[in-house]
């Protein structure tokens, strides 16, 4: 465990539980900008006088901006401290969420979605905090636990999103994000030490670390496996409204979604843990680089699917097969 977080505060089990809750909250809040918003696509299209396909494409825009923002958040957390960067990002993302609620036209809505995405760079700190807060032998287990909870939340998110849409209209998911972000802000203030209260780490050049990461083939391969698995799942949920427009039933959609969620829950934690172990001393930068691979892949895949038109279902099926074979080939090459 990192020395920065080695000092016990109160009961050890309570402290571990408190840390796990923070990690889990970072994972769960990541569903609000995308998953929880899905039932509100038709309402957004009506509100801003645009098409459902255009609203679906905005998910890709959000993901691309987010992928860039996490490239900044991770390295900054190595340099300035996890707590400082986490709290700052929460503030920015909350302001973006509130701005979306107050938007009166679609370009303004997209602008504040971009602001929200910039702040949401703190999502990447979940992986870095696992490296900081837990022993090496516990990290894969912790990731499996909180990603399993995330998988359960995925299953429940359409119901929650529908309830928020019914109760608060399309603004509901943004209200939910802001409330959860406020709770996480308070929780992080209480359990994470500031940079000035932690022992100084040896200064490491961010550029040098990125070069080292880019040159490590196993690191790239582990994250590429995680990216391929996540891209299948993300691309599927991002085009869900378009699938229903093609009259696909809930049952036939639920089966591939459950398979994708199961793959994400089982494969991604193991691949990410193995990758992060290679650069645990620069966990923020490593997590940023890896997550960028994953989310750029997901964003490009979902954007391509959104343009598939009448061939959408066949394109999804072929993509699942190709990505699965690609992942198995990549796994076979790890360690060579």
Short mmCIF file of C-alpha atoms in Angstrom, two decimals:
data_model
loop_
_atom_site.label_atom_id
_atom_site.label_comp_id
_atom_site.label_asym_id
_atom_site.label_seq_id
_atom_site.Cartn_x
_atom_site.Cartn_y
_atom_site.Cartn_z
CA UNK A 1 0.00 0.00 0.00
CA UNK A 2 1.18 3.49 -0.74
CA UNK A 3 2.72 5.31 2.21
CA UNK A 4 0.39 8.22 1.50
CA UNK A 5 -2.54 6.21 2.78
CA UNK A 6 -0.84 3.86 5.27
CA UNK A 7 -1.80 5.64 8.49
CA UNK A 8 -4.84 3.98 10.09
CA UNK A 9 -7.78 6.18 11.10
CA UNK A 10 -10.12 4.48 13.56
CA UNK A 11 -11.09 0.88 13.01
CA UNK A 12 -9.24 -0.78 10.11
CA UNK A 13 -12.31 -2.54 8.73
CA UNK A 14 -14.36 0.64 8.81
CA UNK A 15 -11.56 2.47 7.04
CA UNK A 16 -11.36 -0.19 4.33
CA UNK A 17 -15.13 -0.10 3.90
CA UNK A 18 -15.08 3.69 3.65
CA UNK A 19 -12.39 3.52 0.97
CA UNK A 20 -14.33 0.86 -0.93
CA UNK A 21 -17.46 3.02 -0.82
CA UNK A 22 -15.55 5.94 -2.37
CA UNK A 23 -14.16 3.72 -5.16
CA UNK A 24 -17.61 2.28 -5.81
CA UNK A 25 -19.25 5.71 -5.89
CA UNK A 26 -16.76 6.88 -8.51
CA UNK A 27 -17.73 3.87 -10.60
CA UNK A 28 -21.49 4.24 -10.08
CA UNK A 29 -21.64 7.98 -10.79
CA UNK A 30 -20.04 7.30 -14.17
CA UNK A 31 -23.35 5.81 -15.35
CA UNK A 32 -25.32 9.03 -14.92
CA UNK A 33 -23.93 10.93 -17.93
CA UNK A 34 -24.73 8.02 -20.28
CA UNK A 35 -26.76 5.04 -19.03
CA UNK A 36 -29.24 6.90 -16.85
CA UNK A 37 -29.77 9.46 -19.61
CA UNK A 38 -30.81 6.87 -22.23
CA UNK A 39 -34.57 6.89 -21.41
CA UNK A 40 -34.53 10.67 -21.83
CA UNK A 41 -33.32 10.60 -25.46
CA UNK A 42 -36.81 11.14 -26.96
CA UNK A 43 -37.53 13.96 -24.49
CA UNK A 44 -34.19 15.61 -25.30
CA UNK A 45 -34.94 15.35 -29.01
CA UNK A 46 -38.29 17.07 -28.49
CA UNK A 47 -36.89 19.70 -26.10
CA UNK A 48 -34.10 20.79 -28.45
CA UNK A 49 -35.94 20.08 -31.73
CA UNK A 50 -33.41 17.56 -33.01
CA UNK A 51 -33.38 13.87 -33.98
CA UNK A 52 -32.90 10.91 -31.62
CA UNK A 53 -29.91 9.84 -33.71
CA UNK A 54 -28.34 13.27 -33.16
CA UNK A 55 -28.85 12.93 -29.40
CA UNK A 56 -27.31 9.44 -29.52
CA UNK A 57 -24.30 10.88 -31.35
CA UNK A 58 -23.85 13.39 -28.50
CA UNK A 59 -22.87 10.42 -26.32
CA UNK A 60 -19.85 9.90 -28.54
CA UNK A 61 -18.98 13.60 -28.22
CA UNK A 62 -19.19 13.35 -24.44
CA UNK A 63 -16.95 10.26 -24.45
CA UNK A 64 -14.31 11.84 -26.68
CA UNK A 65 -14.07 14.96 -24.48
CA UNK A 66 -13.99 12.77 -21.38
CA UNK A 67 -11.19 10.63 -22.84
CA UNK A 68 -9.10 13.76 -23.37
CA UNK A 69 -9.87 15.19 -19.91
CA UNK A 70 -8.76 12.05 -18.12
CA UNK A 71 -5.38 12.32 -19.85
CA UNK A 72 -4.98 15.49 -17.79
CA UNK A 73 -6.67 14.36 -14.55
CA UNK A 74 -4.56 11.23 -14.05
CA UNK A 75 -1.09 12.79 -14.46
CA UNK A 76 -2.17 15.84 -12.43
CA UNK A 77 -3.22 13.53 -9.60
CA UNK A 78 0.28 12.02 -9.57
CA UNK A 79 1.77 15.51 -9.36
CA UNK A 80 -0.68 17.46 -7.19
CA UNK A 81 -2.45 14.72 -5.22
CA UNK A 82 -5.50 12.52 -5.74
CA UNK A 83 -7.71 14.49 -3.34
CA UNK A 84 -7.05 17.91 -4.84
CA UNK A 85 -7.70 16.75 -8.42
CA UNK A 86 -10.73 14.67 -7.44
CA UNK A 87 -12.42 17.56 -5.63
CA UNK A 88 -11.66 20.04 -8.41
CA UNK A 89 -13.04 17.72 -11.09
CA UNK A 90 -16.21 17.06 -9.08
CA UNK A 91 -16.86 20.81 -8.93
CA UNK A 92 -16.36 21.24 -12.70
CA UNK A 93 -18.54 18.25 -13.61
CA UNK A 94 -21.31 19.44 -11.28
CA UNK A 95 -21.27 22.91 -12.85
CA UNK A 96 -21.52 21.26 -16.27
CA UNK A 97 -24.46 19.15 -15.11
CA UNK A 98 -26.31 22.19 -13.76
CA UNK A 99 -25.56 24.06 -17.00
CA UNK A 100 -27.19 21.24 -19.00
CA UNK A 101 -30.36 21.63 -16.93
CA UNK A 102 -30.44 25.38 -17.58
CA UNK A 103 -29.65 25.12 -21.32
CA UNK A 104 -32.27 26.63 -23.64
CA UNK A 105 -30.92 25.36 -26.99
CA UNK A 106 -29.03 22.31 -28.24
CA UNK A 107 -25.62 23.98 -28.87
CA UNK A 108 -25.65 25.33 -25.29
CA UNK A 109 -26.62 21.90 -24.01
CA UNK A 110 -23.68 20.34 -25.91
CA UNK A 111 -21.34 23.01 -24.53
CA UNK A 112 -22.25 22.20 -20.94
CA UNK A 113 -22.12 18.47 -21.71
CA UNK A 114 -18.52 19.11 -22.75
CA UNK A 115 -17.89 20.94 -19.46
CA UNK A 116 -19.41 18.01 -17.59
CA UNK A 117 -17.20 15.61 -19.56
CA UNK A 118 -14.09 17.64 -18.71
CA UNK A 119 -14.88 17.36 -15.00
CA UNK A 120 -15.73 13.68 -15.36
CA UNK A 121 -12.04 13.03 -15.92
CA UNK A 122 -12.08 12.11 -12.21
CA UNK A 123 -13.63 8.74 -13.17
CA UNK A 124 -10.12 7.57 -14.04
CA UNK A 125 -8.94 8.17 -10.47
CA UNK A 126 -10.90 5.11 -9.32
CA UNK A 127 -8.22 2.82 -10.75
CA UNK A 128 -5.41 4.95 -9.31
CA UNK A 129 -7.03 5.00 -5.86
CA UNK A 130 -7.28 1.20 -5.88
CA UNK A 131 -3.51 1.14 -6.30
CA UNK A 132 -3.08 3.68 -3.47
CA UNK A 133 -5.61 2.45 -0.94
CA UNK A 134 -5.36 -1.35 -1.12
CA UNK A 135 -2.64 -3.98 -0.90
CA UNK A 136 -1.43 -5.57 -4.13
CA UNK A 137 -3.04 -8.94 -3.40
CA UNK A 138 -6.43 -7.27 -2.81
CA UNK A 139 -6.63 -5.02 -5.86
CA UNK A 140 -8.06 -7.47 -8.40
CA UNK A 141 -10.65 -8.61 -5.84
CA UNK A 142 -11.64 -5.02 -5.05
CA UNK A 143 -12.04 -4.24 -8.75
CA UNK A 144 -14.18 -7.34 -9.28
CA UNK A 145 -16.38 -6.36 -6.32
CA UNK A 146 -17.04 -2.81 -7.41
CA UNK A 147 -17.39 -3.70 -11.08
CA UNK A 148 -19.89 -6.39 -10.09
CA UNK A 149 -21.84 -3.70 -8.25
CA UNK A 150 -21.49 -1.57 -11.35
CA UNK A 151 -22.89 -4.43 -13.44
CA UNK A 152 -25.89 -4.64 -11.13
CA UNK A 153 -26.34 -0.89 -11.46
CA UNK A 154 -26.24 -1.30 -15.25
CA UNK A 155 -29.18 -3.69 -15.01
CA UNK A 156 -31.11 -1.28 -12.80
CA UNK A 157 -30.08 1.93 -14.59
CA UNK A 158 -32.88 1.83 -17.21
CA UNK A 159 -35.44 1.58 -14.39
CA UNK A 160 -33.78 4.42 -12.47
CA UNK A 161 -33.46 6.47 -15.64
CA UNK A 162 -37.13 5.90 -16.45
CA UNK A 163 -38.15 6.94 -12.94
CA UNK A 164 -36.03 10.08 -13.11
CA UNK A 165 -37.46 10.86 -16.55
CA UNK A 166 -41.03 10.38 -15.32
CA UNK A 167 -40.50 12.34 -12.10
CA UNK A 168 -38.16 15.15 -13.16
CA UNK A 169 -38.30 14.99 -16.99
CA UNK A 170 -34.99 14.83 -18.92
CA UNK A 171 -33.29 16.96 -16.26
CA UNK A 172 -33.60 14.08 -13.76
CA UNK A 173 -30.29 12.36 -14.56
CA UNK A 174 -28.45 15.67 -14.22
CA UNK A 175 -30.09 16.32 -10.83
CA UNK A 176 -29.09 12.81 -9.76
CA UNK A 177 -25.51 13.35 -10.89
CA UNK A 178 -25.24 16.63 -8.96
CA UNK A 179 -26.64 15.11 -5.74
CA UNK A 180 -24.35 12.08 -5.89
CA UNK A 181 -21.35 14.27 -6.75
CA UNK A 182 -22.03 16.44 -3.69
CA UNK A 183 -22.11 13.38 -1.44
CA UNK A 184 -18.88 12.08 -2.97
CA UNK A 185 -17.23 15.48 -2.52
CA UNK A 186 -18.00 15.43 1.22
CA UNK A 187 -16.91 11.78 1.57
CA UNK A 188 -13.59 12.39 -0.22
CA UNK A 189 -12.92 15.46 1.95
CA UNK A 190 -13.28 13.30 5.06
CA UNK A 191 -11.24 10.21 4.13
CA UNK A 192 -8.50 11.33 1.73
CA UNK A 193 -5.41 13.20 2.95
CA UNK A 194 -4.27 16.30 1.09
CA UNK A 195 -1.02 16.37 -0.85
CA UNK A 196 0.63 18.50 1.84
CA UNK A 197 -0.29 15.93 4.50
CA UNK A 198 1.27 13.05 2.53
CA UNK A 199 4.93 12.07 2.17
CA UNK A 200 6.43 13.46 -1.02
CA UNK A 201 6.95 11.02 -3.86
CA UNK A 202 10.03 11.12 -6.02
CA UNK A 203 9.29 13.50 -8.92
CA UNK A 204 8.76 11.65 -12.18
CA UNK A 205 8.38 13.32 -15.56
CA UNK A 206 4.90 12.79 -16.97
CA UNK A 207 6.32 12.67 -20.51
CA UNK A 208 8.91 10.09 -19.46
CA UNK A 209 6.22 7.97 -17.82
CA UNK A 210 3.99 8.14 -20.90
CA UNK A 211 6.91 7.10 -23.10
CA UNK A 212 7.61 4.19 -20.80
CA UNK A 213 3.94 3.17 -20.88
CA UNK A 214 3.74 3.46 -24.67
CA UNK A 215 6.80 1.23 -24.97
CA UNK A 216 5.44 -1.49 -22.70
CA UNK A 217 3.65 -3.92 -25.00
CA UNK A 218 2.05 -5.96 -22.23
CA UNK A 219 0.52 -2.82 -20.69
CA UNK A 220 -0.98 -1.89 -24.06
CA UNK A 221 -2.20 -5.43 -24.64
CA UNK A 222 -3.92 -5.73 -21.24
CA UNK A 223 -5.72 -2.44 -21.73
CA UNK A 224 -6.59 -3.34 -25.32
CA UNK A 225 -8.33 -6.48 -24.05
CA UNK A 226 -10.29 -4.32 -21.60
CA UNK A 227 -11.05 -1.87 -24.42
CA UNK A 228 -12.42 -4.51 -26.78
CA UNK A 229 -14.70 -5.95 -24.10
CA UNK A 230 -15.92 -2.50 -23.02
CA UNK A 231 -16.40 -1.32 -26.62
CA UNK A 232 -18.89 -4.12 -27.29
CA UNK A 233 -20.93 -3.18 -24.24
CA UNK A 234 -20.67 0.59 -24.66
CA UNK A 235 -21.49 0.53 -28.35
CA UNK A 236 -24.56 -1.58 -27.66
CA UNK A 237 -26.03 0.68 -24.96
CA UNK A 238 -25.26 3.86 -26.91
CA UNK A 239 -27.39 2.75 -29.88
CA UNK A 240 -30.19 1.19 -27.78
CA UNK A 241 -32.75 3.86 -28.81
CA UNK A 242 -31.92 3.20 -32.47
CA UNK A 243 -32.33 -0.55 -31.96
CA UNK A 244 -35.80 -0.09 -30.51
CA UNK A 245 -36.66 2.06 -33.49
CA UNK A 246 -35.98 -1.07 -35.57
CA UNK A 247 -38.64 -2.87 -33.50
CA UNK A 248 -36.26 -5.16 -31.62
CA UNK A 249 -37.92 -6.63 -28.53
CA UNK A 250 -36.75 -6.10 -24.96
CA UNK A 251 -35.91 -9.81 -24.50
CA UNK A 252 -33.78 -10.09 -27.65
CA UNK A 253 -31.92 -6.91 -26.65
CA UNK A 254 -31.50 -8.00 -23.02
CA UNK A 255 -29.59 -11.20 -23.86
CA UNK A 256 -26.59 -9.55 -25.62
CA UNK A 257 -26.60 -6.75 -23.05
CA UNK A 258 -26.34 -9.27 -20.19
CA UNK A 259 -23.57 -11.16 -21.98
CA UNK A 260 -21.68 -7.90 -22.56
CA UNK A 261 -22.16 -6.81 -18.93
CA UNK A 262 -20.90 -10.19 -17.70
CA UNK A 263 -17.82 -9.96 -19.92
CA UNK A 264 -17.11 -6.42 -18.69
CA UNK A 265 -17.50 -7.52 -15.05
CA UNK A 266 -15.18 -10.55 -15.34
CA UNK A 267 -12.58 -9.66 -17.97
CA UNK A 268 -12.01 -5.96 -17.43
CA UNK A 269 -10.97 -6.09 -13.72
CA UNK A 270 -8.43 -8.86 -14.35
CA UNK A 271 -6.93 -7.14 -17.40
CA UNK A 272 -6.76 -3.71 -15.75
CA UNK A 273 -5.24 -5.07 -12.51
CA UNK A 274 -2.50 -6.83 -14.47
CA UNK A 275 -1.79 -3.66 -16.47
CA UNK A 276 -1.76 -1.31 -13.46
CA UNK A 277 0.66 -3.57 -11.58
CA UNK A 278 3.28 -2.69 -14.19
CA UNK A 279 3.14 1.04 -13.28
CA UNK A 280 1.77 1.19 -9.74
CA UNK A 281 4.20 3.99 -8.79
CA UNK A 282 2.61 6.26 -11.43
CA UNK A 283 -0.94 4.97 -11.11
CA UNK A 284 -2.67 8.20 -12.16
CA UNK A 285 -0.78 8.53 -15.44
CA UNK A 286 -1.06 4.79 -16.14
CA UNK A 287 -4.81 4.80 -15.51
CA UNK A 288 -5.25 7.83 -17.78
CA UNK A 289 -3.34 6.21 -20.62
CA UNK A 290 -5.20 2.93 -20.27
CA UNK A 291 -8.65 4.45 -19.88
CA UNK A 292 -8.02 6.65 -22.92
CA UNK A 293 -7.36 3.54 -25.00
CA UNK A 294 -10.60 2.06 -23.69
CA UNK A 295 -12.86 5.09 -24.13
CA UNK A 296 -11.47 6.23 -27.48
CA UNK A 297 -12.15 2.71 -28.78
CA UNK A 298 -15.68 2.79 -27.30
CA UNK A 299 -16.45 6.26 -28.67
CA UNK A 300 -15.28 5.44 -32.19
CA UNK A 301 -17.18 2.13 -32.16
CA UNK A 302 -20.44 3.69 -30.99
CA UNK A 303 -20.14 6.56 -33.48
CA UNK A 304 -19.59 4.08 -36.32
CA UNK A 305 -22.58 2.00 -35.24
CA UNK A 306 -24.81 5.08 -35.04
CA UNK A 307 -24.17 5.61 -38.77
CA UNK A 308 -24.87 1.98 -39.77
CA UNK A 309 -28.48 2.76 -40.66
CA UNK A 310 -30.50 -0.21 -41.90
CA UNK A 311 -27.55 -2.55 -41.33
CA UNK A 312 -27.29 -1.73 -37.61
CA UNK A 313 -28.14 -5.15 -36.15
CA UNK A 314 -25.90 -7.05 -38.57
CA UNK A 315 -23.06 -4.60 -37.91
CA UNK A 316 -23.40 -5.15 -34.14
CA UNK A 317 -23.32 -8.94 -34.57
CA UNK A 318 -20.24 -8.87 -36.79
CA UNK A 319 -18.48 -6.40 -34.46
CA UNK A 320 -19.06 -8.65 -31.44
CA UNK A 321 -17.50 -11.62 -33.25
CA UNK A 322 -14.52 -9.64 -34.59
CA UNK A 323 -13.79 -7.97 -31.23
CA UNK A 324 -13.99 -11.30 -29.41
CA UNK A 325 -11.51 -12.99 -31.75
CA UNK A 326 -9.26 -9.92 -31.61
CA UNK A 327 -9.29 -10.04 -27.79
CA UNK A 328 -8.38 -13.73 -27.68
CA UNK A 329 -5.49 -13.20 -30.10
CA UNK A 330 -4.24 -10.26 -28.02
CA UNK A 331 -4.46 -12.32 -24.81
CA UNK A 332 -2.43 -15.10 -26.41
CA UNK A 333 0.36 -12.59 -27.19
CA UNK A 334 0.67 -11.21 -23.63
CA UNK A 335 4.06 -11.99 -22.12
CA UNK A 336 5.77 -12.85 -25.39
#
